[in-house]
Amino acid sequence: MIKERTLVVVKPDGVQRSLIGEITGRFERVGLKLVGVKMIVPTKEFIETHYTIDPEWRRITGEKTIKSYKEKGQTPPSEDPLEITGIILNHLKNYMITGPVVAMVWEGVHAVKIVRKLVGSTEPLSSDVGTIRGDYVIDSYQLSDKDGRAVRNLIHASGTVDEANKEIDLWFKKEELIDYKLVQDKILYDVNLDGMLE
Ligand code: GDP
Ligand code: MG
């Protein structure tokens, strides 16, 4: 059984909305294990490092954004993906340093995909009902772009196992992550559910 670890960050709006417990509870109740947690106020430099940890992020996000503008019949602010990401990154830097954020590392099988499923898609307007972004926040690219700010989507979660490993290394020192057993691990992962009856 291959366990994965993934990074979750409750963004400043999530902390200000008093949603730390609600968000944490969703990962706990699905059966994931919290192996690291801390509260910090990030710097702009740190946020830029975080979002550009994947060297392709600027290009991919820029292209994705241009495509979504065109799908809605709107004109993107630029045809250059890197210029678009420059704007998005600036907004993210202003947003993420406004107050404390809570960074967490969650462990379990398929942790990366399970967390992304619970978090929901990036833009709250289209995040499914039942997901964190779908249930607890209303915002859209249309509104955030008009106001010249980042979309307030409460939470960051690693997109892939590779991204998760890099992000965890960035946010946490080795000694801040704790290996331990949870009693429920047996029920979630053991092949035989024996030993239950007295
Ligand atoms: P995430 O992994 O779901 O957070 O999404 P991405 O990694 O694709 O993007 C990171 C952040 O960039 C998001 O949380 C948004 O703040 C911002 N972002 C991504 N795509 C768009 C977009 O199309 N428009 C705008 N305005 N912001 C975007
Ligand atoms: Mg991402």
JSON list of C-alpha atoms and ligand atoms in Angstrom, two decimals:
[
{"chain": "A", "resi": 1, "resn": "MET", "atom": "CA", "xyz": [0.00, 0.00, 0.00]},
{"chain": "A", "resi": 2, "resn": "ILE", "atom": "CA", "xyz": [1.52, 3.29, -1.08]},
{"chain": "A", "resi": 3, "resn": "LYS", "atom": "CA", "xyz": [0.64, 6.18, 1.18]},
{"chain": "A", "resi": 4, "resn": "GLU", "atom": "CA", "xyz": [0.88, 9.68, -0.17]},
{"chain": "A", "resi": 5, "resn": "ARG", "atom": "CA", "xyz": [1.27, 13.00, 1.58]},
{"chain": "A", "resi": 6, "resn": "THR", "atom": "CA", "xyz": [-0.26, 16.23, 0.34]},
{"chain": "A", "resi": 7, "resn": "LEU", "atom": "CA", "xyz": [-0.07, 19.90, 1.31]},
{"chain": "A", "resi": 8, "resn": "VAL", "atom": "CA", "xyz": [-3.17, 21.87, 2.21]},
{"chain": "A", "resi": 9, "resn": "VAL", "atom": "CA", "xyz": [-3.05, 25.59, 3.03]},
{"chain": "A", "resi": 10, "resn": "VAL", "atom": "CA", "xyz": [-6.06, 27.35, 4.53]},
{"chain": "A", "resi": 11, "resn": "LYS", "atom": "CA", "xyz": [-5.72, 30.76, 2.87]},
{"chain": "A", "resi": 12, "resn": "PRO", "atom": "CA", "xyz": [-6.18, 34.06, 4.77]},
{"chain": "A", "resi": 13, "resn": "ASP", "atom": "CA", "xyz": [-9.91, 34.22, 3.93]},
{"chain": "A", "resi": 14, "resn": "GLY", "atom": "CA", "xyz": [-10.42, 30.70, 5.30]},
{"chain": "A", "resi": 15, "resn": "VAL", "atom": "CA", "xyz": [-8.78, 31.70, 8.59]},
{"chain": "A", "resi": 16, "resn": "GLN", "atom": "CA", "xyz": [-10.78, 34.96, 8.77]},
{"chain": "A", "resi": 17, "resn": "ARG", "atom": "CA", "xyz": [-14.02, 33.08, 8.08]},
{"chain": "A", "resi": 18, "resn": "SER", "atom": "CA", "xyz": [-13.25, 30.78, 11.06]},
{"chain": "A", "resi": 19, "resn": "LEU", "atom": "CA", "xyz": [-13.28, 27.75, 8.78]},
{"chain": "A", "resi": 20, "resn": "ILE", "atom": "CA", "xyz": [-10.06, 26.06, 9.99]},
{"chain": "A", "resi": 21, "resn": "GLY", "atom": "CA", "xyz": [-12.00, 23.51, 12.04]},
{"chain": "A", "resi": 22, "resn": "GLU", "atom": "CA", "xyz": [-14.61, 22.86, 9.36]},
{"chain": "A", "resi": 23, "resn": "ILE", "atom": "CA", "xyz": [-11.93, 22.30, 6.70]},
{"chain": "A", "resi": 24, "resn": "THR", "atom": "CA", "xyz": [-9.77, 20.15, 8.96]},
{"chain": "A", "resi": 25, "resn": "GLY", "atom": "CA", "xyz": [-12.82, 18.10, 9.90]},
{"chain": "A", "resi": 26, "resn": "ARG", "atom": "CA", "xyz": [-13.54, 17.18, 6.28]},
{"chain": "A", "resi": 27, "resn": "PHE", "atom": "CA", "xyz": [-10.08, 15.65, 5.86]},
{"chain": "A", "resi": 28, "resn": "GLU", "atom": "CA", "xyz": [-10.26, 13.92, 9.24]},
{"chain": "A", "resi": 29, "resn": "ARG", "atom": "CA", "xyz": [-13.63, 12.36, 8.63]},
{"chain": "A", "resi": 30, "resn": "VAL", "atom": "CA", "xyz": [-12.65, 10.89, 5.26]},
{"chain": "A", "resi": 31, "resn": "GLY", "atom": "CA", "xyz": [-9.87, 9.01, 7.10]},
{"chain": "A", "resi": 32, "resn": "LEU", "atom": "CA", "xyz": [-6.76, 11.04, 6.28]},
{"chain": "A", "resi": 33, "resn": "LYS", "atom": "CA", "xyz": [-4.11, 11.53, 8.95]},
{"chain": "A", "resi": 34, "resn": "LEU", "atom": "CA", "xyz": [-2.71, 14.95, 9.91]},
{"chain": "A", "resi": 35, "resn": "VAL", "atom": "CA", "xyz": [1.08, 14.60, 10.10]},
{"chain": "A", "resi": 36, "resn": "GLY", "atom": "CA", "xyz": [2.13, 18.27, 10.21]},
{"chain": "A", "resi": 37, "resn": "VAL", "atom": "CA", "xyz": [0.47, 21.62, 10.90]},
{"chain": "A", "resi": 38, "resn": "LYS", "atom": "CA", "xyz": [1.53, 25.23, 11.47]},
{"chain": "A", "resi": 39, "resn": "MET", "atom": "CA", "xyz": [0.30, 28.81, 11.20]},
{"chain": "A", "resi": 40, "resn": "ILE", "atom": "CA", "xyz": [2.45, 31.38, 9.41]},
{"chain": "A", "resi": 41, "resn": "VAL", "atom": "CA", "xyz": [2.17, 34.76, 7.70]},
{"chain": "A", "resi": 42, "resn": "PRO", "atom": "CA", "xyz": [3.88, 34.18, 4.36]},
{"chain": "A", "resi": 43, "resn": "THR", "atom": "CA", "xyz": [6.03, 36.72, 2.51]},
{"chain": "A", "resi": 44, "resn": "LYS", "atom": "CA", "xyz": [5.54, 37.66, -1.16]},
{"chain": "A", "resi": 45, "resn": "GLU", "atom": "CA", "xyz": [8.81, 35.93, -2.03]},
{"chain": "A", "resi": 46, "resn": "PHE", "atom": "CA", "xyz": [7.65, 32.72, -0.36]},
{"chain": "A", "resi": 47, "resn": "ILE", "atom": "CA", "xyz": [4.31, 32.81, -2.20]},
{"chain": "A", "resi": 48, "resn": "GLU", "atom": "CA", "xyz": [6.05, 33.28, -5.54]},
{"chain": "A", "resi": 49, "resn": "THR", "atom": "CA", "xyz": [8.32, 30.30, -4.79]},
{"chain": "A", "resi": 50, "resn": "HIS", "atom": "CA", "xyz": [5.28, 28.24, -3.81]},
{"chain": "A", "resi": 51, "resn": "TYR", "atom": "CA", "xyz": [3.28, 28.94, -6.97]},
{"chain": "A", "resi": 52, "resn": "THR", "atom": "CA", "xyz": [6.25, 28.61, -9.34]},
{"chain": "A", "resi": 53, "resn": "ILE", "atom": "CA", "xyz": [7.57, 25.39, -7.81]},
{"chain": "A", "resi": 54, "resn": "ASP", "atom": "CA", "xyz": [6.44, 23.69, -11.02]},
{"chain": "A", "resi": 55, "resn": "PRO", "atom": "CA", "xyz": [8.41, 25.50, -13.75]},
{"chain": "A", "resi": 56, "resn": "GLU", "atom": "CA", "xyz": [5.48, 24.89, -16.12]},
{"chain": "A", "resi": 57, "resn": "TRP", "atom": "CA", "xyz": [2.88, 26.52, -13.82]},
{"chain": "A", "resi": 58, "resn": "ARG", "atom": "CA", "xyz": [3.21, 29.98, -15.40]},
{"chain": "A", "resi": 59, "resn": "ARG", "atom": "CA", "xyz": [2.68, 28.68, -18.93]},
{"chain": "A", "resi": 60, "resn": "ILE", "atom": "CA", "xyz": [-0.07, 26.15, -18.11]},
{"chain": "A", "resi": 61, "resn": "THR", "atom": "CA", "xyz": [-2.08, 28.56, -15.93]},
{"chain": "A", "resi": 62, "resn": "GLY", "atom": "CA", "xyz": [-1.71, 31.36, -18.49]},
{"chain": "A", "resi": 63, "resn": "GLU", "atom": "CA", "xyz": [-2.91, 29.13, -21.34]},
{"chain": "A", "resi": 64, "resn": "LYS", "atom": "CA", "xyz": [-5.78, 27.77, -19.22]},
{"chain": "A", "resi": 65, "resn": "THR", "atom": "CA", "xyz": [-6.90, 31.29, -18.32]},
{"chain": "A", "resi": 66, "resn": "ILE", "atom": "CA", "xyz": [-6.83, 32.52, -21.95]},
{"chain": "A", "resi": 67, "resn": "LYS", "atom": "CA", "xyz": [-8.85, 29.47, -22.99]},
{"chain": "A", "resi": 68, "resn": "SER", "atom": "CA", "xyz": [-11.48, 30.03, -20.30]},
{"chain": "A", "resi": 69, "resn": "TYR", "atom": "CA", "xyz": [-11.88, 33.71, -21.26]},
{"chain": "A", "resi": 70, "resn": "LYS", "atom": "CA", "xyz": [-12.44, 32.70, -24.90]},
{"chain": "A", "resi": 71, "resn": "GLU", "atom": "CA", "xyz": [-14.89, 29.93, -23.95]},
{"chain": "A", "resi": 72, "resn": "LYS", "atom": "CA", "xyz": [-17.00, 32.57, -22.20]},
{"chain": "A", "resi": 73, "resn": "GLY", "atom": "CA", "xyz": [-16.83, 34.78, -25.30]},
{"chain": "A", "resi": 74, "resn": "GLN", "atom": "CA", "xyz": [-14.63, 37.32, -23.46]},
{"chain": "A", "resi": 75, "resn": "THR", "atom": "CA", "xyz": [-11.34, 38.91, -24.48]},
{"chain": "A", "resi": 76, "resn": "PRO", "atom": "CA", "xyz": [-8.38, 37.93, -22.26]},
{"chain": "A", "resi": 77, "resn": "PRO", "atom": "CA", "xyz": [-6.32, 40.82, -20.84]},
{"chain": "A", "resi": 78, "resn": "SER", "atom": "CA", "xyz": [-3.39, 39.55, -22.95]},
{"chain": "A", "resi": 79, "resn": "GLU", "atom": "CA", "xyz": [-2.66, 36.84, -25.52]},
{"chain": "A", "resi": 80, "resn": "ASP", "atom": "CA", "xyz": [0.65, 36.10, -23.77]},
{"chain": "A", "resi": 81, "resn": "PRO", "atom": "CA", "xyz": [0.22, 33.30, -21.17]},
{"chain": "A", "resi": 82, "resn": "LEU", "atom": "CA", "xyz": [3.20, 34.52, -19.13]},
{"chain": "A", "resi": 83, "resn": "GLU", "atom": "CA", "xyz": [1.86, 38.06, -18.96]},
{"chain": "A", "resi": 84, "resn": "ILE", "atom": "CA", "xyz": [-1.50, 36.72, -17.71]},
{"chain": "A", "resi": 85, "resn": "THR", "atom": "CA", "xyz": [0.22, 34.61, -15.05]},
{"chain": "A", "resi": 86, "resn": "GLY", "atom": "CA", "xyz": [2.25, 37.66, -14.02]},
{"chain": "A", "resi": 87, "resn": "ILE", "atom": "CA", "xyz": [-1.02, 39.42, -13.17]},
{"chain": "A", "resi": 88, "resn": "ILE", "atom": "CA", "xyz": [-2.48, 36.35, -11.40]},
{"chain": "A", "resi": 89, "resn": "LEU", "atom": "CA", "xyz": [0.71, 35.83, -9.40]},
{"chain": "A", "resi": 90, "resn": "ASN", "atom": "CA", "xyz": [0.76, 39.48, -8.30]},
{"chain": "A", "resi": 91, "resn": "HIS", "atom": "CA", "xyz": [-2.81, 39.17, -7.07]},
{"chain": "A", "resi": 92, "resn": "LEU", "atom": "CA", "xyz": [-1.98, 35.92, -5.27]},
{"chain": "A", "resi": 93, "resn": "LYS", "atom": "CA", "xyz": [1.01, 37.54, -3.56]},
{"chain": "A", "resi": 94, "resn": "ASN", "atom": "CA", "xyz": [-1.13, 40.46, -2.32]},
{"chain": "A", "resi": 95, "resn": "TYR", "atom": "CA", "xyz": [-3.84, 38.05, -1.13]},
{"chain": "A", "resi": 96, "resn": "MET", "atom": "CA", "xyz": [-1.72, 35.43, 0.61]},
{"chain": "A", "resi": 97, "resn": "ILE", "atom": "CA", "xyz": [0.24, 37.83, 2.82]},
{"chain": "A", "resi": 98, "resn": "THR", "atom": "CA", "xyz": [-2.80, 39.60, 4.29]},
{"chain": "A", "resi": 99, "resn": "GLY", "atom": "CA", "xyz": [-2.89, 37.43, 7.41]},
{"chain": "A", "resi": 100, "resn": "PRO", "atom": "CA", "xyz": [-2.06, 34.08, 8.87]},
{"chain": "A", "resi": 101, "resn": "VAL", "atom": "CA", "xyz": [-2.51, 30.91, 6.84]},
{"chain": "A", "resi": 102, "resn": "VAL", "atom": "CA", "xyz": [-2.63, 27.37, 8.20]},
{"chain": "A", "resi": 103, "resn": "ALA", "atom": "CA", "xyz": [-0.45, 24.84, 6.41]},
{"chain": "A", "resi": 104, "resn": "MET", "atom": "CA", "xyz": [-1.16, 21.15, 6.91]},
{"chain": "A", "resi": 105, "resn": "VAL", "atom": "CA", "xyz": [0.22, 17.88, 5.62]},
{"chain": "A", "resi": 106, "resn": "TRP", "atom": "CA", "xyz": [-2.34, 15.08, 5.24]},
{"chain": "A", "resi": 107, "resn": "GLU", "atom": "CA", "xyz": [-1.37, 11.42, 4.76]},
{"chain": "A", "resi": 108, "resn": "GLY", "atom": "CA", "xyz": [-3.19, 8.40, 3.40]},
{"chain": "A", "resi": 109, "resn": "VAL", "atom": "CA", "xyz": [-3.66, 6.28, 0.30]},
{"chain": "A", "resi": 110, "resn": "HIS", "atom": "CA", "xyz": [-4.51, 8.46, -2.72]},
{"chain": "A", "resi": 111, "resn": "ALA", "atom": "CA", "xyz": [-4.20, 11.48, -0.40]},
{"chain": "A", "resi": 112, "resn": "VAL", "atom": "CA", "xyz": [-3.50, 13.92, -3.26]},
{"chain": "A", "resi": 113, "resn": "LYS", "atom": "CA", "xyz": [-6.56, 12.99, -5.33]},
{"chain": "A", "resi": 114, "resn": "ILE", "atom": "CA", "xyz": [-8.86, 12.54, -2.33]},
{"chain": "A", "resi": 115, "resn": "VAL", "atom": "CA", "xyz": [-8.00, 16.01, -1.01]},
{"chain": "A", "resi": 116, "resn": "ARG", "atom": "CA", "xyz": [-8.47, 17.62, -4.44]},
{"chain": "A", "resi": 117, "resn": "LYS", "atom": "CA", "xyz": [-11.86, 15.94, -4.71]},
{"chain": "A", "resi": 118, "resn": "LEU", "atom": "CA", "xyz": [-12.94, 17.30, -1.31]},
{"chain": "A", "resi": 119, "resn": "VAL", "atom": "CA", "xyz": [-11.57, 20.77, -2.10]},
{"chain": "A", "resi": 120, "resn": "GLY", "atom": "CA", "xyz": [-13.37, 21.10, -5.46]},
{"chain": "A", "resi": 121, "resn": "SER", "atom": "CA", "xyz": [-12.44, 22.97, -8.61]},
{"chain": "A", "resi": 122, "resn": "THR", "atom": "CA", "xyz": [-10.48, 26.22, -8.50]},
{"chain": "A", "resi": 123, "resn": "GLU", "atom": "CA", "xyz": [-13.23, 28.76, -9.19]},
{"chain": "A", "resi": 124, "resn": "PRO", "atom": "CA", "xyz": [-15.89, 28.74, -6.44]},
{"chain": "A", "resi": 125, "resn": "LEU", "atom": "CA", "xyz": [-18.59, 29.66, -8.98]},
{"chain": "A", "resi": 126, "resn": "SER", "atom": "CA", "xyz": [-18.21, 26.24, -10.61]},
{"chain": "A", "resi": 127, "resn": "SER", "atom": "CA", "xyz": [-17.00, 24.11, -7.65]},
{"chain": "A", "resi": 128, "resn": "ASP", "atom": "CA", "xyz": [-19.44, 21.28, -6.98]},
{"chain": "A", "resi": 129, "resn": "VAL", "atom": "CA", "xyz": [-21.86, 21.40, -4.07]},
{"chain": "A", "resi": 130, "resn": "GLY", "atom": "CA", "xyz": [-20.44, 19.22, -1.29]},
{"chain": "A", "resi": 131, "resn": "THR", "atom": "CA", "xyz": [-16.88, 20.37, -1.87]},
{"chain": "A", "resi": 132, "resn": "ILE", "atom": "CA", "xyz": [-15.15, 22.87, 0.42]},
{"chain": "A", "resi": 133, "resn": "ARG", "atom": "CA", "xyz": [-14.98, 25.57, -2.25]},
{"chain": "A", "resi": 134, "resn": "GLY", "atom": "CA", "xyz": [-18.54, 24.77, -3.38]},
{"chain": "A", "resi": 135, "resn": "ASP", "atom": "CA", "xyz": [-20.03, 24.85, 0.13]},
{"chain": "A", "resi": 136, "resn": "TYR", "atom": "CA", "xyz": [-18.28, 27.71, 1.89]},
{"chain": "A", "resi": 137, "resn": "VAL", "atom": "CA", "xyz": [-17.52, 30.51, -0.51]},
{"chain": "A", "resi": 138, "resn": "ILE", "atom": "CA", "xyz": [-18.95, 32.53, -3.38]},
{"chain": "A", "resi": 139, "resn": "ASP", "atom": "CA", "xyz": [-16.53, 34.12, -5.82]},
{"chain": "A", "resi": 140, "resn": "SER", "atom": "CA", "xyz": [-15.78, 34.07, -9.53]},
{"chain": "A", "resi": 141, "resn": "TYR", "atom": "CA", "xyz": [-12.97, 34.96, -11.93]},
{"chain": "A", "resi": 142, "resn": "GLN", "atom": "CA", "xyz": [-15.32, 37.52, -13.45]},
{"chain": "A", "resi": 143, "resn": "LEU", "atom": "CA", "xyz": [-15.65, 39.39, -10.14]},
{"chain": "A", "resi": 144, "resn": "SER", "atom": "CA", "xyz": [-12.05, 38.96, -8.95]},
{"chain": "A", "resi": 145, "resn": "ASP", "atom": "CA", "xyz": [-10.63, 40.03, -12.33]},
{"chain": "A", "resi": 146, "resn": "LYS", "atom": "CA", "xyz": [-12.91, 43.06, -12.42]},
{"chain": "A", "resi": 147, "resn": "ASP", "atom": "CA", "xyz": [-11.78, 44.04, -8.91]},
{"chain": "A", "resi": 148, "resn": "GLY", "atom": "CA", "xyz": [-8.12, 43.32, -9.70]},
{"chain": "A", "resi": 149, "resn": "ARG", "atom": "CA", "xyz": [-7.59, 40.71, -6.98]},
{"chain": "A", "resi": 150, "resn": "ALA", "atom": "CA", "xyz": [-7.08, 36.97, -6.56]},
{"chain": "A", "resi": 151, "resn": "VAL", "atom": "CA", "xyz": [-10.11, 34.72, -6.54]},
{"chain": "A", "resi": 152, "resn": "ARG", "atom": "CA", "xyz": [-10.96, 33.94, -2.90]},
{"chain": "A", "resi": 153, "resn": "ASN", "atom": "CA", "xyz": [-11.16, 30.18, -2.89]},
{"chain": "A", "resi": 154, "resn": "LEU", "atom": "CA", "xyz": [-10.30, 29.50, 0.78]},
{"chain": "A", "resi": 155, "resn": "ILE", "atom": "CA", "xyz": [-7.74, 26.81, 0.34]},
{"chain": "A", "resi": 156, "resn": "HIS", "atom": "CA", "xyz": [-4.73, 25.50, -1.57]},
{"chain": "A", "resi": 157, "resn": "ALA", "atom": "CA", "xyz": [-4.18, 21.79, -2.19]},
{"chain": "A", "resi": 158, "resn": "SER", "atom": "CA", "xyz": [-1.35, 20.12, -4.12]},
{"chain": "A", "resi": 159, "resn": "GLY", "atom": "CA", "xyz": [-2.37, 19.04, -7.61]},
{"chain": "A", "resi": 160, "resn": "THR", "atom": "CA", "xyz": [-0.08, 16.02, -8.13]},
{"chain": "A", "resi": 161, "resn": "VAL", "atom": "CA", "xyz": [2.13, 13.72, -6.05]},
{"chain": "A", "resi": 162, "resn": "ASP", "atom": "CA", "xyz": [5.24, 15.38, -7.45]},
{"chain": "A", "resi": 163, "resn": "GLU", "atom": "CA", "xyz": [3.90, 18.86, -6.68]},
{"chain": "A", "resi": 164, "resn": "ALA", "atom": "CA", "xyz": [2.92, 17.68, -3.19]},
{"chain": "A", "resi": 165, "resn": "ASN", "atom": "CA", "xyz": [6.42, 16.40, -2.42]},
{"chain": "A", "resi": 166, "resn": "LYS", "atom": "CA", "xyz": [8.02, 19.64, -3.57]},
{"chain": "A", "resi": 167, "resn": "GLU", "atom": "CA", "xyz": [5.51, 21.82, -1.72]},
{"chain": "A", "resi": 168, "resn": "ILE", "atom": "CA", "xyz": [5.85, 19.84, 1.51]},
{"chain": "A", "resi": 169, "resn": "ASP", "atom": "CA", "xyz": [9.65, 20.27, 1.32]},
{"chain": "A", "resi": 170, "resn": "LEU", "atom": "CA", "xyz": [9.13, 24.01, 0.86]},
{"chain": "A", "resi": 171, "resn": "TRP", "atom": "CA", "xyz": [6.66, 24.51, 3.71]},
{"chain": "A", "resi": 172, "resn": "PHE", "atom": "CA", "xyz": [7.92, 22.01, 6.32]},
{"chain": "A", "resi": 173, "resn": "LYS", "atom": "CA", "xyz": [11.21, 20.87, 7.80]},
{"chain": "A", "resi": 174, "resn": "LYS", "atom": "CA", "xyz": [11.61, 17.08, 8.07]},
{"chain": "A", "resi": 175, "resn": "GLU", "atom": "CA", "xyz": [11.37, 17.22, 11.89]},
{"chain": "A", "resi": 176, "resn": "GLU", "atom": "CA", "xyz": [8.04, 19.08, 11.70]},
{"chain": "A", "resi": 177, "resn": "LEU", "atom": "CA", "xyz": [6.36, 16.02, 10.16]},
{"chain": "A", "resi": 178, "resn": "ILE", "atom": "CA", "xyz": [5.45, 13.23, 12.54]},
{"chain": "A", "resi": 179, "resn": "ASP", "atom": "CA", "xyz": [5.19, 9.50, 11.79]},
{"chain": "A", "resi": 180, "resn": "TYR", "atom": "CA", "xyz": [2.62, 7.94, 14.10]},
{"chain": "A", "resi": 181, "resn": "LYS", "atom": "CA", "xyz": [-0.17, 5.39, 14.13]},
{"chain": "A", "resi": 182, "resn": "LEU", "atom": "CA", "xyz": [-3.85, 6.18, 14.37]},
{"chain": "A", "resi": 183, "resn": "VAL", "atom": "CA", "xyz": [-6.10, 3.49, 15.85]},
{"chain": "A", "resi": 184, "resn": "GLN", "atom": "CA", "xyz": [-8.40, 3.87, 12.82]},
{"chain": "A", "resi": 185, "resn": "ASP", "atom": "CA", "xyz": [-5.55, 2.97, 10.42]},
{"chain": "A", "resi": 186, "resn": "LYS", "atom": "CA", "xyz": [-6.29, -0.70, 11.16]},
{"chain": "A", "resi": 187, "resn": "ILE", "atom": "CA", "xyz": [-9.91, -0.33, 10.09]},
{"chain": "A", "resi": 188, "resn": "LEU", "atom": "CA", "xyz": [-8.98, 1.63, 6.98]},
{"chain": "A", "resi": 189, "resn": "TYR", "atom": "CA", "xyz": [-6.04, -0.41, 5.76]},
{"chain": "A", "resi": 190, "resn": "ASP", "atom": "CA", "xyz": [-5.68, -3.88, 7.36]},
{"chain": "A", "resi": 191, "resn": "VAL", "atom": "CA", "xyz": [-6.57, -6.76, 5.03]},
{"chain": "A", "resi": 192, "resn": "ASN", "atom": "CA", "xyz": [-8.49, -8.62, 7.75]},
{"chain": "A", "resi": 193, "resn": "LEU", "atom": "CA", "xyz": [-10.84, -6.83, 10.11]},
{"chain": "A", "resi": 194, "resn": "ASP", "atom": "CA", "xyz": [-10.17, -9.42, 12.80]},
{"chain": "A", "resi": 195, "resn": "GLY", "atom": "CA", "xyz": [-9.64, -8.82, 16.50]},
{"chain": "A", "resi": 196, "resn": "MET", "atom": "CA", "xyz": [-12.87, -6.86, 16.77]},
{"chain": "A", "resi": 197, "resn": "LEU", "atom": "CA", "xyz": [-14.92, -9.43, 18.70]},
{"chain": "A", "resi": 198, "resn": "GLU", "atom": "CA", "xyz": [-14.06, -10.16, 22.33]},
{"chain": "B", "resi": 1, "resn": "GDP", "atom": "P1", "xyz": [-5.61, 25.31, -7.76]},
{"chain": "B", "resi": 1, "resn": "GDP", "atom": "O1", "xyz": [-4.54, 24.27, -7.71]},
{"chain": "B", "resi": 1, "resn": "GDP", "atom": "O2", "xyz": [-6.99, 24.74, -7.83]},
{"chain": "B", "resi": 1, "resn": "GDP", "atom": "O3", "xyz": [-5.50, 26.36, -6.66]},
{"chain": "B", "resi": 1, "resn": "GDP", "atom": "O4", "xyz": [-5.43, 26.11, -9.13]},
{"chain": "B", "resi": 1, "resn": "GDP", "atom": "P2", "xyz": [-4.12, 26.44, -10.00]},
{"chain": "B", "resi": 1, "resn": "GDP", "atom": "O5", "xyz": [-2.91, 25.78, -9.45]},
{"chain": "B", "resi": 1, "resn": "GDP", "atom": "O6", "xyz": [-4.48, 26.21, -11.43]},
{"chain": "B", "resi": 1, "resn": "GDP", "atom": "O7", "xyz": [-4.01, 28.01, -9.81]},
{"chain": "B", "resi": 1, "resn": "GDP", "atom": "C1", "xyz": [-3.49, 28.57, -8.62]},
{"chain": "B", "resi": 1, "resn": "GDP", "atom": "C2", "xyz": [-4.24, 29.85, -8.33]},
{"chain": "B", "resi": 1, "resn": "GDP", "atom": "O8", "xyz": [-4.15, 30.72, -9.47]},
{"chain": "B", "resi": 1, "resn": "GDP", "atom": "C3", "xyz": [-5.73, 29.67, -8.09]},
{"chain": "B", "resi": 1, "resn": "GDP", "atom": "O9", "xyz": [-6.03, 29.34, -6.74]},
{"chain": "B", "resi": 1, "resn": "GDP", "atom": "C4", "xyz": [-6.28, 31.02, -8.51]},
{"chain": "B", "resi": 1, "resn": "GDP", "atom": "O10", "xyz": [-6.10, 31.97, -7.46]},
{"chain": "B", "resi": 1, "resn": "GDP", "atom": "C5", "xyz": [-5.36, 31.43, -9.65]},
{"chain": "B", "resi": 1, "resn": "GDP", "atom": "N1", "xyz": [-5.94, 31.08, -10.96]},
{"chain": "B", "resi": 1, "resn": "GDP", "atom": "C6", "xyz": [-5.84, 29.91, -11.63]},
{"chain": "B", "resi": 1, "resn": "GDP", "atom": "N2", "xyz": [-6.51, 29.94, -12.79]},
{"chain": "B", "resi": 1, "resn": "GDP", "atom": "C7", "xyz": [-7.06, 31.19, -12.87]},
{"chain": "B", "resi": 1, "resn": "GDP", "atom": "C8", "xyz": [-7.87, 31.84, -13.85]},
{"chain": "B", "resi": 1, "resn": "GDP", "atom": "O11", "xyz": [-8.26, 31.30, -14.89]},
{"chain": "B", "resi": 1, "resn": "GDP", "atom": "N3", "xyz": [-8.24, 33.14, -13.58]},
{"chain": "B", "resi": 1, "resn": "GDP", "atom": "C9", "xyz": [-7.85, 33.78, -12.45]},
{"chain": "B", "resi": 1, "resn": "GDP", "atom": "N4", "xyz": [-8.24, 35.03, -12.24]},
{"chain": "B", "resi": 1, "resn": "GDP", "atom": "N5", "xyz": [-7.08, 33.19, -11.49]},
{"chain": "B", "resi": 1, "resn": "GDP", "atom": "C10", "xyz": [-6.69, 31.90, -11.70]},
{"chain": "B", "resi": 2, "resn": "MG", "atom": "MG", "xyz": [-2.50, 24.27, -8.16]}
]
